[in-house]
PDB file of C-alpha atoms in Angstrom:
ATOM      1  CA  MET P   1      17.004  68.810  19.596  1.00  0.00           C
ATOM      2  CA  TYR P   2      17.212  68.847  23.381  1.00  0.00           C
ATOM      3  CA  ASN P   3      18.247  71.990  25.249  1.00  0.00           C
ATOM      4  CA  LYS P   4      20.972  72.358  27.889  1.00  0.00           C
ATOM      5  CA  ARG P   5      18.439  72.213  30.729  1.00  0.00           C
ATOM      6  CA  TYR P   6      17.394  68.729  29.568  1.00  0.00           C
ATOM      7  CA  PHE P   7      20.963  67.442  29.530  1.00  0.00           C
ATOM      8  CA  LYS P   8      21.716  68.923  32.968  1.00  0.00           C
ATOM      9  CA  LYS P   9      18.653  67.282  34.493  1.00  0.00           C
ATOM     10  CA  TYR P  10      19.385  63.976  32.714  1.00  0.00           C
ATOM     11  CA  ALA P  11      22.959  63.959  34.050  1.00  0.00           C
ATOM     12  CA  LEU P  12      21.841  64.608  37.617  1.00  0.00           C
ATOM     13  CA  LEU P  13      19.081  61.973  37.426  1.00  0.00           C
ATOM     14  CA  SER P  14      21.574  59.457  36.041  1.00  0.00           C
ATOM     15  CA  LEU P  15      23.975  60.067  38.939  1.00  0.00           C
ATOM     16  CA  LEU P  16      21.142  59.930  41.418  1.00  0.00           C
ATOM     17  CA  LYS P  17      19.977  56.529  40.134  1.00  0.00           C
ATOM     18  CA  CYS P  18      23.419  55.002  39.519  1.00  0.00           C
ATOM     19  CA  TYR P  19      25.517  56.535  42.282  1.00  0.00           C
ATOM     20  CA  SER P  20      23.706  57.820  45.373  1.00  0.00           C
ATOM     21  CA  ASN P  21      20.269  58.911  46.536  1.00  0.00           C
ATOM     22  CA  CYS P  22      21.882  61.638  48.632  1.00  0.00           C
ATOM     23  CA  LEU P  23      22.165  63.707  45.431  1.00  0.00           C
ATOM     24  CA  GLU P  24      18.373  64.108  45.506  1.00  0.00           C
ATOM     25  CA  THR P  25      18.813  67.297  47.536  1.00  0.00           C
ATOM     26  CA  MET P  26      20.429  68.832  44.460  1.00  0.00           C
ATOM     27  CA  LEU P  27      17.500  67.756  42.281  1.00  0.00           C
ATOM     28  CA  VAL P  28      14.925  69.623  44.354  1.00  0.00           C
ATOM     29  CA  ASP P  29      17.075  72.765  44.652  1.00  0.00           C
ATOM     30  CA  THR P  30      15.487  75.377  42.353  1.00  0.00           C
ATOM     31  CA  THR P  31      18.450  77.794  42.503  1.00  0.00           C
ATOM     32  CA  GLU P  32      19.917  78.547  39.062  1.00  0.00           C
ATOM     33  CA  TYR P  33      23.691  78.298  39.400  1.00  0.00           C
ATOM     34  CA  GLU P  34      26.111  79.336  36.655  1.00  0.00           C
ATOM     35  CA  ASN P  35      29.231  77.280  37.538  1.00  0.00           C
ATOM     36  CA  PRO P  36      29.030  74.562  38.633  1.00  0.00           C
ATOM     37  CA  ASP P  37      25.496  73.781  37.395  1.00  0.00           C
ATOM     38  CA  TYR P  38      24.478  71.998  40.605  1.00  0.00           C
ATOM     39  CA  GLN P  39      25.863  72.836  44.049  1.00  0.00           C
ATOM     40  CA  SER P  40      25.322  71.546  47.550  1.00  0.00           C
ATOM     41  CA  GLU P  41      27.030  72.987  50.578  1.00  0.00           C
ATOM     42  CA  GLU P  42      25.441  70.191  52.626  1.00  0.00           C
ATOM     43  CA  LEU P  43      27.218  67.548  50.534  1.00  0.00           C
ATOM     44  CA  SER P  44      30.307  69.712  49.802  1.00  0.00           C
ATOM     45  CA  ILE P  45      29.915  69.028  46.094  1.00  0.00           C
ATOM     46  CA  GLY P  46      29.464  70.839  42.826  1.00  0.00           C
ATOM     47  CA  LEU P  47      28.571  69.256  39.485  1.00  0.00           C
ATOM     48  CA  GLU P  48      29.281  70.848  36.123  1.00  0.00           C
ATOM     49  CA  VAL P  49      27.522  69.225  33.170  1.00  0.00           C
ATOM     50  CA  VAL P  50      29.181  69.492  29.754  1.00  0.00           C
ATOM     51  CA  GLU P  51      28.254  68.060  26.383  1.00  0.00           C
ATOM     52  CA  ALA P  52      30.858  66.156  24.401  1.00  0.00           C
ATOM     53  CA  ILE P  53      30.614  67.495  20.838  1.00  0.00           C
ATOM     54  CA  THR P  54      33.017  68.262  18.023  1.00  0.00           C
ATOM     55  CA  SER P  55      34.081  71.765  17.072  1.00  0.00           C
ATOM     56  CA  ARG P  56      31.951  71.540  13.938  1.00  0.00           C
ATOM     57  CA  GLN P  57      28.906  70.500  15.932  1.00  0.00           C
ATOM     58  CA  GLY P  58      29.508  73.443  18.246  1.00  0.00           C
ATOM     59  CA  GLU P  59      29.657  75.858  15.313  1.00  0.00           C
ATOM     60  CA  GLU P  60      26.436  74.426  13.849  1.00  0.00           C
ATOM     61  CA  ILE P  61      24.631  74.764  17.148  1.00  0.00           C
ATOM     62  CA  PHE P  62      25.926  78.274  17.600  1.00  0.00           C
ATOM     63  CA  ILE P  63      24.729  79.293  14.128  1.00  0.00           C
ATOM     64  CA  SER P  64      21.344  77.616  14.487  1.00  0.00           C
ATOM     65  CA  TYR P  65      20.592  79.293  17.846  1.00  0.00           C
ATOM     66  CA  ASN P  66      21.860  82.774  16.956  1.00  0.00           C
TER      67      ASN P  66
END
C-alpha cells in the first residue's frame, strides 16, 4: 500500500505534466506544509491532496496503521 506522501507527490506531478510547468516550483520546495499540502506565494496558490475512499476503507486504514 502506498503512503500519503506518495499520493501527494503523484498528484503534484500529474498537475505539473497535464496542466502547467510553472507548478515545478512547488515540486522542488522541501517545506513540509500541513494545510494545504503544497503552497506557493509566488504563484498565489495552495494545493490540498485528498484520497477518495469510503468510510469503511478509512476505518480499515485507521485500524491497520494504529
